[in-house]
Amino acid sequence: MLIQESIFEATVETPVGRIKITADDDQILSIDFTDDAPAASGHALCERAAEELREYFSGKRKTFDLPLKKAPSAFAQRVYDEARKIPFGETASYGELARSAGSPGGARAVGSALSKNPHIIVVPCHRVVYASGEPGRYTGGDEKKLALLAFEGAVS
């Protein structure tokens, strides 16, 4: 007998656009930008994530405390874990993140892993920049990356 797992969704309006939160009973499956119509689930985990995002954008929260679904590979999980260590208002280069994730010379692989990050803002891939200091690409759009970096005071 196949047991159907319940999936819950909620959206939150932010200064950089609408964000959709998807969760099951135990973990956040994804946090991503969306153009979908607003949704509210009333699910406790979705509401907790929405509240933490509102606190972040109001300046009251610098880190997140949410149970996130693990990455599909050990390398991607190490990259996401290291990205979460980049402090609010600071940046790290792709190369620095590769070294701290145990893969010196793996800057491109880090970029590839971050391009698939299912938990935007919470896993702050927007804080990862080129070694030159240029912002680099962002799955949510380069203008959103610049807006997030400016919001955190990492760029002027």
PDB file of C-alpha atoms in Angstrom:
ATOM      1  CA  MET A   1       0.000   0.000   0.000  1.00  0.00           C
ATOM      2  CA  LEU A   2       1.401   3.379  -1.030  1.00  0.00           C
ATOM      3  CA  ILE A   3       1.107   6.103   1.571  1.00  0.00           C
ATOM      4  CA  GLN A   4       0.597   9.534   0.058  1.00  0.00           C
ATOM      5  CA  GLU A   5       2.745  12.212   1.651  1.00  0.00           C
ATOM      6  CA  SER A   6       1.106  15.590   2.182  1.00  0.00           C
ATOM      7  CA  ILE A   7       2.771  18.603   0.619  1.00  0.00           C
ATOM      8  CA  PHE A   8       1.997  22.094   1.881  1.00  0.00           C
ATOM      9  CA  GLU A   9       2.623  25.481   0.272  1.00  0.00           C
ATOM     10  CA  ALA A  10       2.578  29.078   1.369  1.00  0.00           C
ATOM     11  CA  THR A  11       3.772  32.309  -0.164  1.00  0.00           C
ATOM     12  CA  VAL A  12       5.217  35.414   1.376  1.00  0.00           C
ATOM     13  CA  GLU A  13       5.556  38.834  -0.225  1.00  0.00           C
ATOM     14  CA  THR A  14       9.045  40.307   0.122  1.00  0.00           C
ATOM     15  CA  PRO A  15      10.831  43.415  -1.142  1.00  0.00           C
ATOM     16  CA  VAL A  16      12.491  41.235  -3.815  1.00  0.00           C
ATOM     17  CA  GLY A  17       9.347  39.443  -4.938  1.00  0.00           C
ATOM     18  CA  ARG A  18       6.948  36.713  -3.950  1.00  0.00           C
ATOM     19  CA  ILE A  19       8.514  33.618  -2.415  1.00  0.00           C
ATOM     20  CA  LYS A  20       6.867  30.190  -2.315  1.00  0.00           C
ATOM     21  CA  ILE A  21       7.565  27.815   0.546  1.00  0.00           C
ATOM     22  CA  THR A  22       6.936  24.095   0.045  1.00  0.00           C
ATOM     23  CA  ALA A  23       7.068  21.638   2.937  1.00  0.00           C
ATOM     24  CA  ASP A  24       6.026  18.203   4.019  1.00  0.00           C
ATOM     25  CA  ASP A  25       5.248  17.272   7.614  1.00  0.00           C
ATOM     26  CA  ASP A  26       8.908  17.263   8.660  1.00  0.00           C
ATOM     27  CA  GLN A  27      11.003  19.612   6.523  1.00  0.00           C
ATOM     28  CA  ILE A  28      11.108  22.521   4.132  1.00  0.00           C
ATOM     29  CA  LEU A  29      11.365  21.074   0.635  1.00  0.00           C
ATOM     30  CA  SER A  30      11.951  24.359  -1.159  1.00  0.00           C
ATOM     31  CA  ILE A  31      11.941  28.129  -0.815  1.00  0.00           C
ATOM     32  CA  ASP A  32      11.974  29.835  -4.180  1.00  0.00           C
ATOM     33  CA  PHE A  33      10.798  32.876  -6.089  1.00  0.00           C
ATOM     34  CA  THR A  34       7.419  32.472  -7.765  1.00  0.00           C
ATOM     35  CA  ASP A  35       4.925  34.301  -9.919  1.00  0.00           C
ATOM     36  CA  ASP A  36       2.118  32.035  -8.689  1.00  0.00           C
ATOM     37  CA  ALA A  37      -0.880  33.509  -6.931  1.00  0.00           C
ATOM     38  CA  PRO A  38      -0.481  33.907  -3.174  1.00  0.00           C
ATOM     39  CA  ALA A  39      -1.188  30.774  -1.169  1.00  0.00           C
ATOM     40  CA  ALA A  40      -1.588  30.198   2.539  1.00  0.00           C
ATOM     41  CA  SER A  41      -1.571  26.700   3.953  1.00  0.00           C
ATOM     42  CA  GLY A  42      -1.940  27.235   7.656  1.00  0.00           C
ATOM     43  CA  HIS A  43       0.700  24.497   7.975  1.00  0.00           C
ATOM     44  CA  ALA A  44       2.918  25.246  10.976  1.00  0.00           C
ATOM     45  CA  LEU A  45       6.250  24.664   9.215  1.00  0.00           C
ATOM     46  CA  CYS A  46       5.304  26.807   6.196  1.00  0.00           C
ATOM     47  CA  GLU A  47       4.094  29.549   8.520  1.00  0.00           C
ATOM     48  CA  ARG A  48       7.304  29.364  10.552  1.00  0.00           C
ATOM     49  CA  ALA A  49       9.381  29.736   7.387  1.00  0.00           C
ATOM     50  CA  ALA A  50       7.224  32.652   6.212  1.00  0.00           C
ATOM     51  CA  GLU A  51       7.630  34.348   9.586  1.00  0.00           C
ATOM     52  CA  GLU A  52      11.415  33.875   9.560  1.00  0.00           C
ATOM     53  CA  LEU A  53      11.553  35.420   6.068  1.00  0.00           C
ATOM     54  CA  ARG A  54       9.440  38.388   7.226  1.00  0.00           C
ATOM     55  CA  GLU A  55      11.791  38.823  10.209  1.00  0.00           C
ATOM     56  CA  TYR A  56      14.809  38.712   7.873  1.00  0.00           C
ATOM     57  CA  PHE A  57      13.364  41.416   5.629  1.00  0.00           C
ATOM     58  CA  SER A  58      12.381  43.560   8.621  1.00  0.00           C
ATOM     59  CA  GLY A  59      15.992  43.435   9.847  1.00  0.00           C
ATOM     60  CA  LYS A  60      15.207  41.343  12.942  1.00  0.00           C
ATOM     61  CA  ARG A  61      16.762  38.077  11.732  1.00  0.00           C
ATOM     62  CA  LYS A  62      20.259  37.371  10.419  1.00  0.00           C
ATOM     63  CA  THR A  63      20.176  33.544  10.380  1.00  0.00           C
ATOM     64  CA  PHE A  64      17.471  30.930   9.893  1.00  0.00           C
ATOM     65  CA  ASP A  65      16.520  27.951  12.004  1.00  0.00           C
ATOM     66  CA  LEU A  66      14.494  25.726   9.710  1.00  0.00           C
ATOM     67  CA  PRO A  67      14.630  21.988   8.996  1.00  0.00           C
ATOM     68  CA  LEU A  68      15.673  21.869   5.342  1.00  0.00           C
ATOM     69  CA  LYS A  69      15.541  18.912   2.994  1.00  0.00           C
ATOM     70  CA  LYS A  70      19.060  17.611   2.389  1.00  0.00           C
ATOM     71  CA  ALA A  71      20.772  18.227  -0.944  1.00  0.00           C
ATOM     72  CA  PRO A  72      20.818  15.413  -3.513  1.00  0.00           C
ATOM     73  CA  SER A  73      24.590  14.902  -3.175  1.00  0.00           C
ATOM     74  CA  ALA A  74      27.119  15.034  -0.358  1.00  0.00           C
ATOM     75  CA  PHE A  75      29.102  17.710  -2.219  1.00  0.00           C
ATOM     76  CA  ALA A  76      26.066  19.966  -2.699  1.00  0.00           C
ATOM     77  CA  GLN A  77      25.172  19.532   0.979  1.00  0.00           C
ATOM     78  CA  ARG A  78      28.694  20.582   2.015  1.00  0.00           C
ATOM     79  CA  VAL A  79      28.416  23.633  -0.257  1.00  0.00           C
ATOM     80  CA  TYR A  80      25.020  24.578   1.213  1.00  0.00           C
ATOM     81  CA  ASP A  81      26.301  24.054   4.757  1.00  0.00           C
ATOM     82  CA  GLU A  82      29.320  26.273   4.064  1.00  0.00           C
ATOM     83  CA  ALA A  83      27.161  28.935   2.376  1.00  0.00           C
ATOM     84  CA  ARG A  84      25.008  29.075   5.517  1.00  0.00           C
ATOM     85  CA  LYS A  85      28.148  30.029   7.476  1.00  0.00           C
ATOM     86  CA  ILE A  86      28.681  33.227   5.455  1.00  0.00           C
ATOM     87  CA  PRO A  87      27.595  35.965   7.861  1.00  0.00           C
ATOM     88  CA  PHE A  88      24.821  38.417   7.064  1.00  0.00           C
ATOM     89  CA  GLY A  89      26.291  41.417   5.275  1.00  0.00           C
ATOM     90  CA  GLU A  90      29.404  39.574   4.123  1.00  0.00           C
ATOM     91  CA  THR A  91      30.356  37.710   0.969  1.00  0.00           C
ATOM     92  CA  ALA A  92      32.646  34.837   0.024  1.00  0.00           C
ATOM     93  CA  SER A  93      34.008  33.898  -3.369  1.00  0.00           C
ATOM     94  CA  TYR A  94      33.134  30.703  -5.205  1.00  0.00           C
ATOM     95  CA  GLY A  95      36.751  29.618  -4.717  1.00  0.00           C
ATOM     96  CA  GLU A  96      36.671  30.311  -0.974  1.00  0.00           C
ATOM     97  CA  LEU A  97      33.468  28.315  -0.674  1.00  0.00           C
ATOM     98  CA  ALA A  98      35.019  25.467  -2.689  1.00  0.00           C
ATOM     99  CA  ARG A  99      37.999  25.354  -0.331  1.00  0.00           C
ATOM    100  CA  SER A 100      35.846  25.415   2.795  1.00  0.00           C
ATOM    101  CA  ALA A 101      33.652  22.654   1.308  1.00  0.00           C
ATOM    102  CA  GLY A 102      36.777  20.509   0.857  1.00  0.00           C
ATOM    103  CA  SER A 103      37.134  20.896  -2.894  1.00  0.00           C
ATOM    104  CA  PRO A 104      39.941  23.365  -3.675  1.00  0.00           C
ATOM    105  CA  GLY A 105      39.788  24.260  -7.336  1.00  0.00           C
ATOM    106  CA  GLY A 106      36.091  23.415  -7.423  1.00  0.00           C
ATOM    107  CA  ALA A 107      34.731  26.945  -7.878  1.00  0.00           C
ATOM    108  CA  ARG A 108      32.744  25.977 -10.971  1.00  0.00           C
ATOM    109  CA  ALA A 109      31.282  22.953  -9.189  1.00  0.00           C
ATOM    110  CA  VAL A 110      30.274  25.248  -6.321  1.00  0.00           C
ATOM    111  CA  GLY A 111      28.552  27.549  -8.813  1.00  0.00           C
ATOM    112  CA  SER A 112      26.738  24.588 -10.311  1.00  0.00           C
ATOM    113  CA  ALA A 113      25.585  23.357  -6.898  1.00  0.00           C
ATOM    114  CA  LEU A 114      24.423  26.834  -5.887  1.00  0.00           C
ATOM    115  CA  SER A 115      22.493  27.230  -9.141  1.00  0.00           C
ATOM    116  CA  LYS A 116      20.333  24.330  -7.931  1.00  0.00           C
ATOM    117  CA  ASN A 117      19.923  25.644  -4.371  1.00  0.00           C
ATOM    118  CA  PRO A 118      16.305  24.887  -3.448  1.00  0.00           C
ATOM    119  CA  HIS A 119      16.300  27.154  -0.381  1.00  0.00           C
ATOM    120  CA  ILE A 120      17.008  30.712  -1.519  1.00  0.00           C
ATOM    121  CA  ILE A 121      17.908  33.291   1.131  1.00  0.00           C
ATOM    122  CA  VAL A 122      17.926  30.628   3.880  1.00  0.00           C
ATOM    123  CA  VAL A 123      20.905  29.024   2.129  1.00  0.00           C
ATOM    124  CA  PRO A 124      22.359  32.415   1.187  1.00  0.00           C
ATOM    125  CA  CYS A 125      23.849  31.712  -2.229  1.00  0.00           C
ATOM    126  CA  HIS A 126      23.337  35.417  -2.957  1.00  0.00           C
ATOM    127  CA  ARG A 127      26.359  36.026  -0.683  1.00  0.00           C
ATOM    128  CA  VAL A 128      28.674  34.087  -3.006  1.00  0.00           C
ATOM    129  CA  VAL A 129      30.508  36.305  -5.497  1.00  0.00           C
ATOM    130  CA  TYR A 130      33.326  36.112  -8.031  1.00  0.00           C
ATOM    131  CA  ALA A 131      36.892  36.446  -6.706  1.00  0.00           C
ATOM    132  CA  SER A 132      36.985  39.907  -8.314  1.00  0.00           C
ATOM    133  CA  GLY A 133      34.129  40.981  -6.057  1.00  0.00           C
ATOM    134  CA  GLU A 134      31.640  41.105  -8.935  1.00  0.00           C
ATOM    135  CA  PRO A 135      28.297  39.657  -7.848  1.00  0.00           C
ATOM    136  CA  GLY A 136      28.076  36.821 -10.346  1.00  0.00           C
ATOM    137  CA  ARG A 137      24.915  35.118 -11.481  1.00  0.00           C
ATOM    138  CA  TYR A 138      21.802  34.354  -9.432  1.00  0.00           C
ATOM    139  CA  THR A 139      19.060  31.891 -10.235  1.00  0.00           C
ATOM    140  CA  GLY A 140      16.427  34.327  -9.002  1.00  0.00           C
ATOM    141  CA  GLY A 141      17.788  37.038 -11.279  1.00  0.00           C
ATOM    142  CA  ASP A 142      20.861  39.200 -11.018  1.00  0.00           C
ATOM    143  CA  GLU A 143      18.848  42.249  -9.926  1.00  0.00           C
ATOM    144  CA  LYS A 144      17.482  40.268  -6.962  1.00  0.00           C
ATOM    145  CA  LYS A 145      20.996  39.218  -5.970  1.00  0.00           C
ATOM    146  CA  LEU A 146      22.141  42.844  -6.034  1.00  0.00           C
ATOM    147  CA  ALA A 147      19.059  43.899  -4.049  1.00  0.00           C
ATOM    148  CA  LEU A 148      19.715  41.235  -1.394  1.00  0.00           C
ATOM    149  CA  LEU A 149      23.399  42.185  -1.137  1.00  0.00           C
ATOM    150  CA  ALA A 150      22.469  45.867  -0.846  1.00  0.00           C
ATOM    151  CA  PHE A 151      19.810  45.077   1.772  1.00  0.00           C
ATOM    152  CA  GLU A 152      22.433  43.260   3.852  1.00  0.00           C
ATOM    153  CA  GLY A 153      24.949  46.074   3.342  1.00  0.00           C
ATOM    154  CA  ALA A 154      27.389  43.841   1.467  1.00  0.00           C
ATOM    155  CA  VAL A 155      27.383  46.233  -1.510  1.00  0.00           C
ATOM    156  CA  SER A 156      26.463  49.872  -1.782  1.00  0.00           C
TER     157      SER A 156
END
